[in-house]
mmCIF file of N, CA and C in Angstrom:
data_model
loop_
_atom_site.group_PDB
_atom_site.id
_atom_site.type_symbol
_atom_site.label_atom_id
_atom_site.label_comp_id
_atom_site.label_asym_id
_atom_site.label_seq_id
_atom_site.Cartn_x
_atom_site.Cartn_y
_atom_site.Cartn_z
ATOM 1 N N MET A 1 27.761 -23.656 -59.195
ATOM 2 C CA MET A 1 27.255 -24.965 -59.647
ATOM 3 C C MET A 1 25.775 -25.101 -59.213
ATOM 4 N N LYS A 2 24.966 -25.557 -60.246
ATOM 5 C CA LYS A 2 23.533 -25.669 -59.839
ATOM 6 C C LYS A 2 23.203 -27.161 -59.450
ATOM 7 N N ARG A 3 22.566 -27.311 -58.419
ATOM 8 C CA ARG A 3 22.294 -28.726 -57.880
ATOM 9 C C ARG A 3 20.823 -29.010 -58.369
ATOM 10 N N ILE A 4 20.824 -30.025 -59.244
ATOM 11 C CA ILE A 4 19.408 -30.454 -59.651
ATOM 12 C C ILE A 4 19.011 -31.840 -59.372
ATOM 13 N N LEU A 5 17.748 -31.939 -59.177
ATOM 14 C CA LEU A 5 16.983 -33.209 -58.940
ATOM 15 C C LEU A 5 16.300 -33.550 -60.216
ATOM 16 N N ILE A 6 16.537 -34.693 -60.840
ATOM 17 C CA ILE A 6 15.887 -34.941 -62.004
ATOM 18 C C ILE A 6 14.652 -35.839 -61.928
ATOM 19 N N TRP A 7 13.467 -35.474 -62.388
ATOM 20 C CA TRP A 7 12.307 -36.293 -62.203
ATOM 21 C C TRP A 7 12.085 -36.894 -63.625
ATOM 22 N N GLY A 8 12.221 -38.218 -63.679
ATOM 23 C CA GLY A 8 11.956 -38.953 -64.961
ATOM 24 C C GLY A 8 13.098 -39.974 -65.312
ATOM 25 N N THR A 9 12.696 -41.109 -65.478
ATOM 26 C CA THR A 9 13.729 -42.223 -65.764
ATOM 27 C C THR A 9 13.551 -42.823 -67.176
ATOM 28 N N GLY A 10 12.614 -42.261 -67.830
ATOM 29 C CA GLY A 10 12.262 -42.810 -69.323
ATOM 30 C C GLY A 10 13.224 -42.356 -70.297
ATOM 31 N N LYS A 11 12.861 -42.328 -71.479
ATOM 32 C CA LYS A 11 13.748 -42.024 -72.655
ATOM 33 C C LYS A 11 14.222 -40.595 -72.560
ATOM 34 N N CYS A 12 13.321 -39.674 -72.208
ATOM 35 C CA CYS A 12 13.668 -38.231 -72.119
ATOM 36 C C CYS A 12 14.602 -38.030 -70.949
ATOM 37 N N GLY A 13 14.312 -38.694 -69.837
ATOM 38 C CA GLY A 13 15.186 -38.571 -68.575
ATOM 39 C C GLY A 13 16.503 -39.139 -68.826
ATOM 40 N N THR A 14 16.634 -40.221 -69.489
ATOM 41 C CA THR A 14 17.972 -40.832 -69.838
ATOM 42 C C THR A 14 18.753 -39.891 -70.796
ATOM 43 N N GLU A 15 18.104 -39.287 -71.797
ATOM 44 C CA GLU A 15 18.881 -38.366 -72.631
ATOM 45 C C GLU A 15 19.251 -37.057 -71.987
ATOM 46 N N PHE A 16 18.440 -36.659 -71.065
ATOM 47 C CA PHE A 16 18.688 -35.453 -70.310
ATOM 48 C C PHE A 16 19.843 -35.787 -69.366
ATOM 49 N N LEU A 17 19.844 -36.908 -68.830
ATOM 50 C CA LEU A 17 20.968 -37.317 -67.891
ATOM 51 C C LEU A 17 22.333 -37.309 -68.610
ATOM 52 N N LYS A 18 22.342 -37.846 -69.901
ATOM 53 C CA LYS A 18 23.494 -37.769 -70.563
ATOM 54 C C LYS A 18 24.070 -36.462 -70.947
ATOM 55 N N ILE A 19 23.110 -35.425 -71.175
ATOM 56 C CA ILE A 19 23.474 -34.073 -71.371
ATOM 57 C C ILE A 19 24.027 -33.520 -70.123
ATOM 58 N N SER A 20 23.291 -33.744 -69.056
ATOM 59 C CA SER A 20 23.634 -33.225 -67.792
ATOM 60 C C SER A 20 25.051 -33.655 -67.251
ATOM 61 N N ASN A 21 25.314 -34.918 -67.505
ATOM 62 C CA ASN A 21 26.573 -35.381 -67.106
ATOM 63 C C ASN A 21 27.866 -34.704 -67.642
ATOM 64 N N SER A 22 27.618 -34.270 -68.893
ATOM 65 C CA SER A 22 28.733 -33.507 -69.613
ATOM 66 C C SER A 22 28.779 -32.001 -69.216
ATOM 67 N N ALA A 23 27.857 -31.525 -68.430
ATOM 68 C CA ALA A 23 27.844 -30.105 -68.151
ATOM 69 C C ALA A 23 28.548 -29.866 -66.863
ATOM 70 N N PRO A 24 29.677 -29.099 -66.842
ATOM 71 C CA PRO A 24 30.385 -29.024 -65.608
ATOM 72 C C PRO A 24 29.731 -28.024 -64.551
ATOM 73 N N PHE A 25 28.746 -27.268 -64.958
ATOM 74 C CA PHE A 25 28.048 -26.324 -64.138
ATOM 75 C C PHE A 25 26.990 -26.901 -63.396
ATOM 76 N N LEU A 26 26.613 -28.200 -63.542
ATOM 77 C CA LEU A 26 25.508 -28.964 -62.989
ATOM 78 C C LEU A 26 25.898 -30.029 -62.080
ATOM 79 N N GLU A 27 25.252 -30.260 -60.991
ATOM 80 C CA GLU A 27 25.462 -31.406 -60.088
ATOM 81 C C GLU A 27 24.160 -32.101 -59.842
ATOM 82 N N ILE A 28 24.164 -33.290 -60.282
ATOM 83 C CA ILE A 28 22.880 -34.139 -60.172
ATOM 84 C C ILE A 28 22.890 -34.611 -58.824
ATOM 85 N N VAL A 29 21.889 -34.243 -57.961
ATOM 86 C CA VAL A 29 21.871 -34.743 -56.560
ATOM 87 C C VAL A 29 20.942 -35.937 -56.385
ATOM 88 N N GLY A 30 20.137 -36.252 -57.317
ATOM 89 C CA GLY A 30 19.216 -37.374 -57.233
ATOM 90 C C GLY A 30 18.321 -37.408 -58.379
ATOM 91 N N ILE A 31 17.687 -38.646 -58.460
ATOM 92 C CA ILE A 31 16.690 -38.792 -59.608
ATOM 93 C C ILE A 31 15.508 -39.429 -59.006
ATOM 94 N N THR A 32 14.363 -39.029 -59.421
ATOM 95 C CA THR A 32 13.125 -39.679 -58.918
ATOM 96 C C THR A 32 12.160 -39.948 -60.155
ATOM 97 N N ASP A 33 11.164 -40.768 -59.945
ATOM 98 C CA ASP A 33 10.111 -41.001 -60.981
ATOM 99 C C ASP A 33 8.884 -41.539 -60.295
ATOM 100 N N SER A 34 7.718 -41.290 -60.901
ATOM 101 C CA SER A 34 6.541 -41.656 -60.342
ATOM 102 C C SER A 34 6.385 -43.073 -60.226
ATOM 103 N N LYS A 35 7.161 -43.909 -61.002
ATOM 104 C CA LYS A 35 7.016 -45.375 -60.977
ATOM 105 C C LYS A 35 7.988 -46.007 -59.894
ATOM 106 N N ILE A 36 8.782 -45.167 -59.306
ATOM 107 C CA ILE A 36 9.759 -45.796 -58.308
ATOM 108 C C ILE A 36 9.082 -45.930 -56.944
ATOM 109 N N ILE A 37 9.196 -47.062 -56.314
ATOM 110 C CA ILE A 37 8.463 -47.436 -55.055
ATOM 111 C C ILE A 37 9.586 -47.556 -53.958
ATOM 112 N N HIS A 38 10.735 -48.240 -54.312
ATOM 113 C CA HIS A 38 11.764 -48.235 -53.371
ATOM 114 C C HIS A 38 13.062 -47.636 -53.984
ATOM 115 N N SER A 39 13.976 -47.178 -53.114
ATOM 116 C CA SER A 39 15.167 -46.531 -53.606
ATOM 117 C C SER A 39 16.079 -47.581 -54.225
ATOM 118 N N GLU A 40 16.691 -47.216 -55.304
ATOM 119 C CA GLU A 40 17.512 -48.124 -56.038
ATOM 120 C C GLU A 40 18.624 -47.333 -56.733
ATOM 121 N N LYS A 41 19.627 -48.020 -57.337
ATOM 122 C CA LYS A 41 20.708 -47.362 -58.032
ATOM 123 C C LYS A 41 20.388 -47.551 -59.461
ATOM 124 N N ARG A 42 20.442 -46.497 -60.300
ATOM 125 C CA ARG A 42 20.353 -46.516 -61.842
ATOM 126 C C ARG A 42 21.268 -45.383 -62.288
ATOM 127 N N PHE A 43 21.881 -45.720 -63.420
ATOM 128 C CA PHE A 43 22.723 -44.700 -64.123
ATOM 129 C C PHE A 43 23.840 -44.282 -63.203
ATOM 130 N N GLY A 44 24.207 -44.987 -62.160
ATOM 131 C CA GLY A 44 25.215 -44.497 -61.177
ATOM 132 C C GLY A 44 24.751 -43.517 -60.150
ATOM 133 N N TYR A 45 23.441 -43.293 -60.020
ATOM 134 C CA TYR A 45 22.788 -42.315 -59.164
ATOM 135 C C TYR A 45 21.824 -43.108 -58.249
ATOM 136 N N SER A 46 21.562 -42.457 -57.101
ATOM 137 C CA SER A 46 20.375 -42.920 -56.352
ATOM 138 C C SER A 46 19.142 -42.524 -56.963
ATOM 139 N N VAL A 47 18.217 -43.459 -57.168
ATOM 140 C CA VAL A 47 16.910 -43.135 -57.720
ATOM 141 C C VAL A 47 15.873 -43.323 -56.500
ATOM 142 N N ILE A 48 15.239 -42.251 -56.166
ATOM 143 C CA ILE A 48 14.363 -42.397 -54.901
ATOM 144 C C ILE A 48 12.857 -42.227 -55.217
ATOM 145 N N PRO A 49 11.964 -42.745 -54.381
ATOM 146 C CA PRO A 49 10.603 -42.539 -54.553
ATOM 147 C C PRO A 49 10.318 -41.000 -54.387
ATOM 148 N N PRO A 50 9.295 -40.575 -55.128
ATOM 149 C CA PRO A 50 8.942 -39.106 -55.008
ATOM 150 C C PRO A 50 8.666 -38.692 -53.608
ATOM 151 N N ALA A 51 8.195 -39.425 -52.727
ATOM 152 C CA ALA A 51 7.825 -39.048 -51.374
ATOM 153 C C ALA A 51 9.092 -38.625 -50.635
ATOM 154 N N TYR A 52 10.220 -38.987 -50.997
ATOM 155 C CA TYR A 52 11.497 -38.581 -50.391
ATOM 156 C C TYR A 52 12.172 -37.351 -50.939
ATOM 157 N N ILE A 53 11.607 -36.695 -51.883
ATOM 158 C CA ILE A 53 12.242 -35.518 -52.515
ATOM 159 C C ILE A 53 12.514 -34.328 -51.531
ATOM 160 N N ARG A 54 11.807 -34.291 -50.525
ATOM 161 C CA ARG A 54 11.973 -33.185 -49.600
ATOM 162 C C ARG A 54 13.145 -33.287 -48.717
ATOM 163 N N GLU A 55 13.747 -34.543 -48.730
ATOM 164 C CA GLU A 55 14.999 -34.764 -48.034
ATOM 165 C C GLU A 55 16.241 -34.435 -48.712
ATOM 166 N N ILE A 56 16.041 -34.141 -50.053
ATOM 167 C CA ILE A 56 17.217 -33.865 -50.972
ATOM 168 C C ILE A 56 17.491 -32.274 -50.983
ATOM 169 N N ASP A 57 18.692 -31.925 -50.957
ATOM 170 C CA ASP A 57 19.104 -30.460 -51.037
ATOM 171 C C ASP A 57 19.336 -30.200 -52.543
ATOM 172 N N TYR A 58 18.459 -29.292 -53.196
ATOM 173 C CA TYR A 58 18.653 -29.065 -54.552
ATOM 174 C C TYR A 58 18.297 -27.566 -54.855
ATOM 175 N N ASP A 59 18.625 -27.118 -56.049
ATOM 176 C CA ASP A 59 18.328 -25.707 -56.432
ATOM 177 C C ASP A 59 17.070 -25.714 -57.254
ATOM 178 N N CYS A 60 16.760 -26.904 -57.906
ATOM 179 C CA CYS A 60 15.775 -26.956 -59.020
ATOM 180 C C CYS A 60 15.452 -28.328 -59.279
ATOM 181 N N ILE A 61 14.123 -28.624 -59.491
ATOM 182 C CA ILE A 61 13.713 -29.920 -60.007
ATOM 183 C C ILE A 61 13.508 -29.782 -61.530
ATOM 184 N N VAL A 62 14.192 -30.667 -62.234
ATOM 185 C CA VAL A 62 13.994 -30.666 -63.736
ATOM 186 C C VAL A 62 13.236 -31.809 -64.099
ATOM 187 N N VAL A 63 12.044 -31.617 -64.798
ATOM 188 C CA VAL A 63 11.192 -32.666 -65.117
ATOM 189 C C VAL A 63 11.568 -33.141 -66.585
ATOM 190 N N ALA A 64 11.991 -34.319 -66.767
ATOM 191 C CA ALA A 64 12.476 -34.810 -67.971
ATOM 192 C C ALA A 64 11.344 -35.556 -68.629
ATOM 193 N N VAL A 65 10.434 -34.910 -69.326
ATOM 194 C CA VAL A 65 9.351 -35.563 -70.078
ATOM 195 C C VAL A 65 9.138 -34.653 -71.289
ATOM 196 N N TYR A 66 8.663 -35.334 -72.387
ATOM 197 C CA TYR A 66 8.425 -34.612 -73.649
ATOM 198 C C TYR A 66 7.082 -33.887 -73.668
ATOM 199 N N SER A 67 6.059 -34.472 -73.116
ATOM 200 C CA SER A 67 4.804 -34.033 -73.065
ATOM 201 C C SER A 67 4.401 -32.767 -72.115
ATOM 202 N N GLU A 68 3.842 -31.840 -72.622
ATOM 203 C CA GLU A 68 3.536 -30.632 -71.708
ATOM 204 C C GLU A 68 2.477 -31.107 -70.712
ATOM 205 N N SER A 69 1.492 -31.885 -71.177
ATOM 206 C CA SER A 69 0.458 -32.222 -70.242
ATOM 207 C C SER A 69 0.932 -33.161 -69.090
ATOM 208 N N VAL A 70 1.928 -34.047 -69.440
ATOM 209 C CA VAL A 70 2.557 -34.901 -68.485
ATOM 210 C C VAL A 70 3.314 -34.124 -67.488
ATOM 211 N N PHE A 71 4.025 -33.077 -68.048
ATOM 212 C CA PHE A 71 4.869 -32.249 -67.215
ATOM 213 C C PHE A 71 3.911 -31.489 -66.187
ATOM 214 N N GLN A 72 2.686 -31.024 -66.588
ATOM 215 C CA GLN A 72 1.878 -30.378 -65.644
ATOM 216 C C GLN A 72 1.322 -31.341 -64.616
ATOM 217 N N GLU A 73 1.041 -32.533 -65.066
ATOM 218 C CA GLU A 73 0.655 -33.533 -63.994
ATOM 219 C C GLU A 73 1.746 -33.789 -62.956
ATOM 220 N N ILE A 74 2.962 -33.940 -63.479
ATOM 221 C CA ILE A 74 4.035 -34.089 -62.484
ATOM 222 C C ILE A 74 4.274 -32.870 -61.584
ATOM 223 N N ARG A 75 4.223 -31.673 -62.225
ATOM 224 C CA ARG A 75 4.337 -30.505 -61.455
ATOM 225 C C ARG A 75 3.334 -30.413 -60.355
ATOM 226 N N ASN A 76 2.138 -30.749 -60.605
ATOM 227 C CA ASN A 76 1.049 -30.724 -59.586
ATOM 228 C C ASN A 76 1.404 -31.798 -58.487
ATOM 229 N N THR A 77 1.873 -32.952 -58.905
ATOM 230 C CA THR A 77 2.367 -33.945 -57.874
ATOM 231 C C THR A 77 3.479 -33.353 -57.023
ATOM 232 N N ILE A 78 4.382 -32.813 -57.598
ATOM 233 C CA ILE A 78 5.472 -32.238 -56.792
ATOM 234 C C ILE A 78 4.969 -31.209 -55.798
ATOM 235 N N LEU A 79 4.074 -30.296 -56.286
ATOM 236 C CA LEU A 79 3.592 -29.207 -55.394
ATOM 237 C C LEU A 79 2.830 -29.842 -54.279
ATOM 238 N N MET A 80 2.099 -30.948 -54.531
ATOM 239 C CA MET A 80 1.374 -31.725 -53.414
ATOM 240 C C MET A 80 2.364 -32.262 -52.344
ATOM 241 N N ILE A 81 3.395 -32.889 -52.936
ATOM 242 C CA ILE A 81 4.395 -33.465 -52.000
ATOM 243 C C ILE A 81 5.210 -32.362 -51.161
ATOM 244 N N LEU A 82 5.532 -31.311 -51.775
ATOM 245 C CA LEU A 82 6.328 -30.392 -51.033
ATOM 246 C C LEU A 82 5.533 -29.232 -50.293
ATOM 247 N N ASP A 83 4.365 -29.010 -50.680
ATOM 248 C CA ASP A 83 3.521 -27.960 -50.019
ATOM 249 C C ASP A 83 4.208 -26.642 -49.899
ATOM 250 N N GLU A 84 5.081 -26.394 -50.899
ATOM 251 C CA GLU A 84 5.799 -25.090 -50.872
ATOM 252 C C GLU A 84 6.189 -24.761 -52.301
ATOM 253 N N ASP A 85 6.520 -23.549 -52.520
ATOM 254 C CA ASP A 85 7.036 -23.126 -53.834
ATOM 255 C C ASP A 85 8.463 -23.504 -53.997
ATOM 256 N N THR A 86 8.649 -24.165 -55.184
ATOM 257 C CA THR A 86 9.938 -24.661 -55.505
ATOM 258 C C THR A 86 10.154 -24.460 -56.972
ATOM 259 N N LYS A 87 11.400 -24.328 -57.431
ATOM 260 C CA LYS A 87 11.661 -24.126 -58.882
ATOM 261 C C LYS A 87 11.481 -25.381 -59.609
ATOM 262 N N ILE A 88 10.500 -25.532 -60.443
ATOM 263 C CA ILE A 88 10.237 -26.713 -61.195
ATOM 264 C C ILE A 88 10.250 -26.331 -62.682
ATOM 265 N N LEU A 89 11.156 -26.882 -63.546
ATOM 266 C CA LEU A 89 11.185 -26.548 -64.875
ATOM 267 C C LEU A 89 11.257 -27.828 -65.683
ATOM 268 N N ARG A 90 10.544 -27.748 -66.943
ATOM 269 C CA ARG A 90 10.754 -28.830 -67.906
ATOM 270 C C ARG A 90 12.194 -28.807 -68.439
ATOM 271 N N TRP A 91 12.680 -29.903 -68.881
ATOM 272 C CA TRP A 91 14.101 -30.063 -69.247
ATOM 273 C C TRP A 91 14.529 -29.185 -70.274
ATOM 274 N N ASP A 92 13.712 -28.899 -71.304
ATOM 275 C CA ASP A 92 14.196 -28.108 -72.434
ATOM 276 C C ASP A 92 14.270 -26.613 -72.009
ATOM 277 N N ILE A 93 13.296 -26.146 -71.188
ATOM 278 C CA ILE A 93 13.286 -24.846 -70.659
ATOM 279 C C ILE A 93 14.472 -24.653 -69.725
ATOM 280 N N PHE A 94 14.816 -25.653 -68.918
ATOM 281 C CA PHE A 94 16.048 -25.514 -68.027
ATOM 282 C C PHE A 94 17.171 -25.414 -68.775
ATOM 283 N N LEU A 95 17.410 -26.237 -69.899
ATOM 284 C CA LEU A 95 18.578 -26.118 -70.644
ATOM 285 C C LEU A 95 18.741 -24.878 -71.392
ATOM 286 N N ASN A 96 17.691 -24.270 -71.983
ATOM 287 C CA ASN A 96 17.718 -22.961 -72.648
ATOM 288 C C ASN A 96 18.061 -21.947 -71.657
ATOM 289 N N GLU A 97 17.522 -21.993 -70.506
ATOM 290 C CA GLU A 97 17.880 -20.897 -69.510
ATOM 291 C C GLU A 97 19.351 -20.928 -69.093
ATOM 292 N N GLU A 98 19.788 -22.213 -68.862
ATOM 293 C CA GLU A 98 21.232 -22.393 -68.443
ATOM 294 C C GLU A 98 22.194 -22.022 -69.586
ATOM 295 N N ARG A 99 21.905 -22.256 -70.717
ATOM 296 C CA ARG A 99 22.712 -21.784 -71.925
ATOM 297 C C ARG A 99 22.782 -20.290 -72.048
ATOM 298 N N LYS A 100 21.562 -19.626 -71.834
ATOM 299 C CA LYS A 100 21.527 -18.276 -71.857
ATOM 300 C C LYS A 100 22.337 -17.579 -70.713
ATOM 301 N N SER A 101 22.289 -18.233 -69.523
ATOM 302 C CA SER A 101 23.023 -17.732 -68.417
ATOM 303 C C SER A 101 24.467 -17.802 -68.685
ATOM 304 N N LEU A 102 24.919 -18.995 -69.163
ATOM 305 C CA LEU A 102 26.342 -19.033 -69.573
ATOM 306 C C LEU A 102 26.927 -17.954 -70.488
ATOM 307 N N LEU A 103 26.012 -17.753 -71.511
ATOM 308 C CA LEU A 103 26.452 -16.742 -72.518
ATOM 309 C C LEU A 103 26.481 -15.286 -71.810
ATOM 310 N N ARG A 104 25.497 -15.048 -71.014
ATOM 311 C CA ARG A 104 25.473 -13.739 -70.333
ATOM 312 C C ARG A 104 26.765 -13.537 -69.430
ATOM 313 N N ARG A 105 27.131 -14.658 -68.672
ATOM 314 C CA ARG A 105 28.337 -14.620 -67.860
ATOM 315 C C ARG A 105 29.585 -14.442 -68.619
ATOM 316 N N LYS A 106 29.675 -15.215 -69.712
ATOM 317 C CA LYS A 106 30.884 -15.211 -70.505
ATOM 318 C C LYS A 106 31.138 -13.797 -71.214
ATOM 319 N N TYR A 107 30.098 -13.264 -71.647
ATOM 320 C CA TYR A 107 30.082 -11.963 -72.503
ATOM 321 C C TYR A 107 29.678 -10.693 -71.730
ATOM 322 N N LYS A 108 29.448 -10.694 -70.434
ATOM 323 C CA LYS A 108 28.857 -9.648 -69.767
ATOM 324 C C LYS A 108 29.690 -8.330 -69.772
ATOM 325 N N ASP A 109 31.041 -8.519 -70.004
ATOM 326 C CA ASP A 109 31.811 -7.272 -69.950
ATOM 327 C C ASP A 109 32.308 -6.889 -71.418
ATOM 328 N N SER A 110 31.672 -7.593 -72.391
ATOM 329 C CA SER A 110 32.007 -7.217 -73.750
ATOM 330 C C SER A 110 31.678 -5.838 -74.224
ATOM 331 N N VAL A 111 32.492 -5.102 -74.822
ATOM 332 C CA VAL A 111 32.182 -3.847 -75.488
ATOM 333 C C VAL A 111 31.702 -3.994 -76.886
ATOM 334 N N ASP A 112 31.731 -5.058 -77.508
ATOM 335 C CA ASP A 112 31.239 -5.279 -78.835
ATOM 336 C C ASP A 112 29.680 -5.078 -78.927
ATOM 337 N N GLU A 113 29.188 -4.125 -79.712
ATOM 338 C CA GLU A 113 27.917 -3.750 -79.746
ATOM 339 C C GLU A 113 26.945 -4.909 -80.283
ATOM 340 N N GLU A 114 27.459 -5.713 -81.199
ATOM 341 C CA GLU A 114 26.748 -6.879 -81.692
ATOM 342 C C GLU A 114 26.457 -7.855 -80.507
ATOM 343 N N ILE A 115 27.444 -8.085 -79.720
ATOM 344 C CA ILE A 115 27.334 -9.077 -78.620
ATOM 345 C C ILE A 115 26.340 -8.442 -77.650
ATOM 346 N N LYS A 116 26.441 -7.242 -77.268
ATOM 347 C CA LYS A 116 25.502 -6.506 -76.407
ATOM 348 C C LYS A 116 24.043 -6.684 -76.871
ATOM 349 N N GLU A 117 23.907 -6.368 -78.140
ATOM 350 C CA GLU A 117 22.561 -6.501 -78.739
ATOM 351 C C GLU A 117 22.001 -7.989 -78.656
ATOM 352 N N THR A 118 22.859 -8.904 -78.900
ATOM 353 C CA THR A 118 22.471 -10.348 -78.840
ATOM 354 C C THR A 118 22.055 -10.676 -77.384
ATOM 355 N N LEU A 119 22.794 -10.171 -76.426
ATOM 356 C CA LEU A 119 22.460 -10.512 -75.049
ATOM 357 C C LEU A 119 21.173 -9.795 -74.652
ATOM 358 N N ARG A 120 20.904 -8.638 -75.135
ATOM 359 C CA ARG A 120 19.648 -7.971 -74.898
ATOM 360 C C ARG A 120 18.495 -8.819 -75.527
ATOM 361 N N PHE A 121 18.718 -9.366 -76.713
ATOM 362 C CA PHE A 121 17.775 -10.148 -77.409
ATOM 363 C C PHE A 121 17.427 -11.381 -76.614
ATOM 364 N N LEU A 122 18.412 -11.981 -76.082
ATOM 365 C CA LEU A 122 18.232 -13.236 -75.219
ATOM 366 C C LEU A 122 17.469 -13.075 -74.045
ATOM 367 N N GLU A 123 17.348 -11.851 -73.558
ATOM 368 C CA GLU A 123 16.616 -11.598 -72.326
ATOM 369 C C GLU A 123 15.126 -12.044 -72.536
ATOM 370 N N ASN A 124 14.593 -11.868 -73.682
ATOM 371 C CA ASN A 124 13.211 -12.159 -73.917
ATOM 372 C C ASN A 124 12.895 -13.218 -74.961
ATOM 373 N N HIS A 125 13.927 -13.939 -75.509
ATOM 374 C CA HIS A 125 13.795 -14.928 -76.504
ATOM 375 C C HIS A 125 14.522 -16.203 -76.179
ATOM 376 N N SER A 126 14.028 -17.298 -76.767
ATOM 377 C CA SER A 126 14.642 -18.549 -76.626
ATOM 378 C C SER A 126 15.901 -18.722 -77.535
ATOM 379 N N LEU A 127 16.847 -19.505 -77.059
ATOM 380 C CA LEU A 127 17.985 -19.791 -77.761
ATOM 381 C C LEU A 127 17.674 -20.892 -78.898
ATOM 382 N N THR A 128 16.598 -21.563 -78.731
ATOM 383 C CA THR A 128 16.173 -22.615 -79.633
ATOM 384 C C THR A 128 15.656 -22.243 -80.936
ATOM 385 N N VAL A 129 15.451 -21.015 -81.130
ATOM 386 C CA VAL A 129 14.977 -20.469 -82.427
ATOM 387 C C VAL A 129 15.788 -20.996 -83.604
ATOM 388 N N ARG A 130 17.165 -20.833 -83.435
ATOM 389 C CA ARG A 130 18.149 -21.226 -84.450
ATOM 390 C C ARG A 130 18.010 -22.773 -84.675
ATOM 391 N N ASN A 131 17.942 -23.468 -83.573
ATOM 392 C CA ASN A 131 17.818 -24.910 -83.661
ATOM 393 C C ASN A 131 16.561 -25.378 -84.357
ATOM 394 N N ASN A 132 15.483 -24.752 -84.117
ATOM 395 C CA ASN A 132 14.237 -25.039 -84.845
ATOM 396 C C ASN A 132 14.406 -24.707 -86.303
ATOM 397 N N PHE A 133 15.074 -23.564 -86.576
ATOM 398 C CA PHE A 133 15.214 -23.147 -88.067
ATOM 399 C C PHE A 133 16.074 -24.226 -88.690
ATOM 400 N N SER A 134 17.162 -24.577 -88.047
ATOM 401 C CA SER A 134 18.088 -25.645 -88.666
ATOM 402 C C SER A 134 17.280 -26.922 -88.870
ATOM 403 N N SER A 135 16.485 -27.352 -88.030
ATOM 404 C CA SER A 135 15.623 -28.520 -88.321
ATOM 405 C C SER A 135 14.829 -28.321 -89.530
ATOM 406 N N LEU A 136 14.138 -27.122 -89.593
ATOM 407 C CA LEU A 136 13.339 -26.812 -90.824
ATOM 408 C C LEU A 136 14.239 -26.870 -92.098
ATOM 409 N N VAL A 137 15.369 -26.270 -92.065
ATOM 410 C CA VAL A 137 16.184 -26.331 -93.224
ATOM 411 C C VAL A 137 16.632 -27.663 -93.691
ATOM 412 N N ARG A 138 16.980 -28.487 -92.720
ATOM 413 C CA ARG A 138 17.422 -29.883 -93.033
ATOM 414 C C ARG A 138 16.201 -30.661 -93.541
ATOM 415 N N SER A 139 15.070 -30.549 -92.932
ATOM 416 C CA SER A 139 13.853 -31.419 -93.350
ATOM 417 C C SER A 139 13.190 -30.907 -94.513
ATOM 418 N N VAL A 140 13.270 -29.585 -94.794
ATOM 419 C CA VAL A 140 12.380 -29.082 -95.952
ATOM 420 C C VAL A 140 13.221 -28.599 -97.033
ATOM 421 N N MET A 141 14.115 -27.667 -96.691
ATOM 422 C CA MET A 141 14.899 -26.953 -97.689
ATOM 423 C C MET A 141 15.938 -27.834 -98.378
ATOM 424 N N VAL A 142 16.689 -28.637 -97.626
ATOM 425 C CA VAL A 142 17.684 -29.438 -98.275
ATOM 426 C C VAL A 142 17.132 -30.367 -99.347
ATOM 427 N N PRO A 143 16.091 -31.152 -98.950
ATOM 428 C CA PRO A 143 15.504 -31.984 -100.059
ATOM 429 C C PRO A 143 15.021 -31.280 -101.202
ATOM 430 N N PHE A 144 14.400 -30.062 -100.910
ATOM 431 C CA PHE A 144 13.952 -29.184 -102.106
ATOM 432 C C PHE A 144 15.067 -28.803 -102.848
ATOM 433 N N LEU A 145 16.158 -28.277 -102.271
ATOM 434 C CA LEU A 145 17.165 -27.741 -103.091
ATOM 435 C C LEU A 145 17.977 -28.780 -103.820
ATOM 436 N N THR A 146 18.028 -30.060 -103.370
ATOM 437 C CA THR A 146 18.751 -31.097 -103.972
ATOM 438 C C THR A 146 17.920 -31.860 -105.020
ATOM 439 N N SER A 147 16.604 -31.596 -105.178
ATOM 440 C CA SER A 147 15.847 -32.398 -106.081
ATOM 441 C C SER A 147 15.801 -31.708 -107.424
#
């Protein structure tokens, strides 16, 4: 089980929390946000000020924001607080890596050549390619084909 600290209590953080709560391989050990000044309870979890993140035992900090530039700002803040190297991932990258890891574990002993080829492909590619293609099909191709 992977122990994660979530950074972000906005819309993205709330959505990521919903996804994380249904993942049996994740344990949420805390939540923080740049706007938190005093510890409080939200979503059934302790939400702590960023200054206290070094007191939490976690495997990874997952930053739940949509913007890459905001992610980089938060990442820099985390590195200033911790003064050490820690695993910091944006929420979508984290989910992609976890999904790939689950697939590798589930099918690692497969003798099926197609499955082996797929696992090799996933070593260097994102799982979200299909998801992006599905979005493209729904938004562009379906209206085109039905008109």
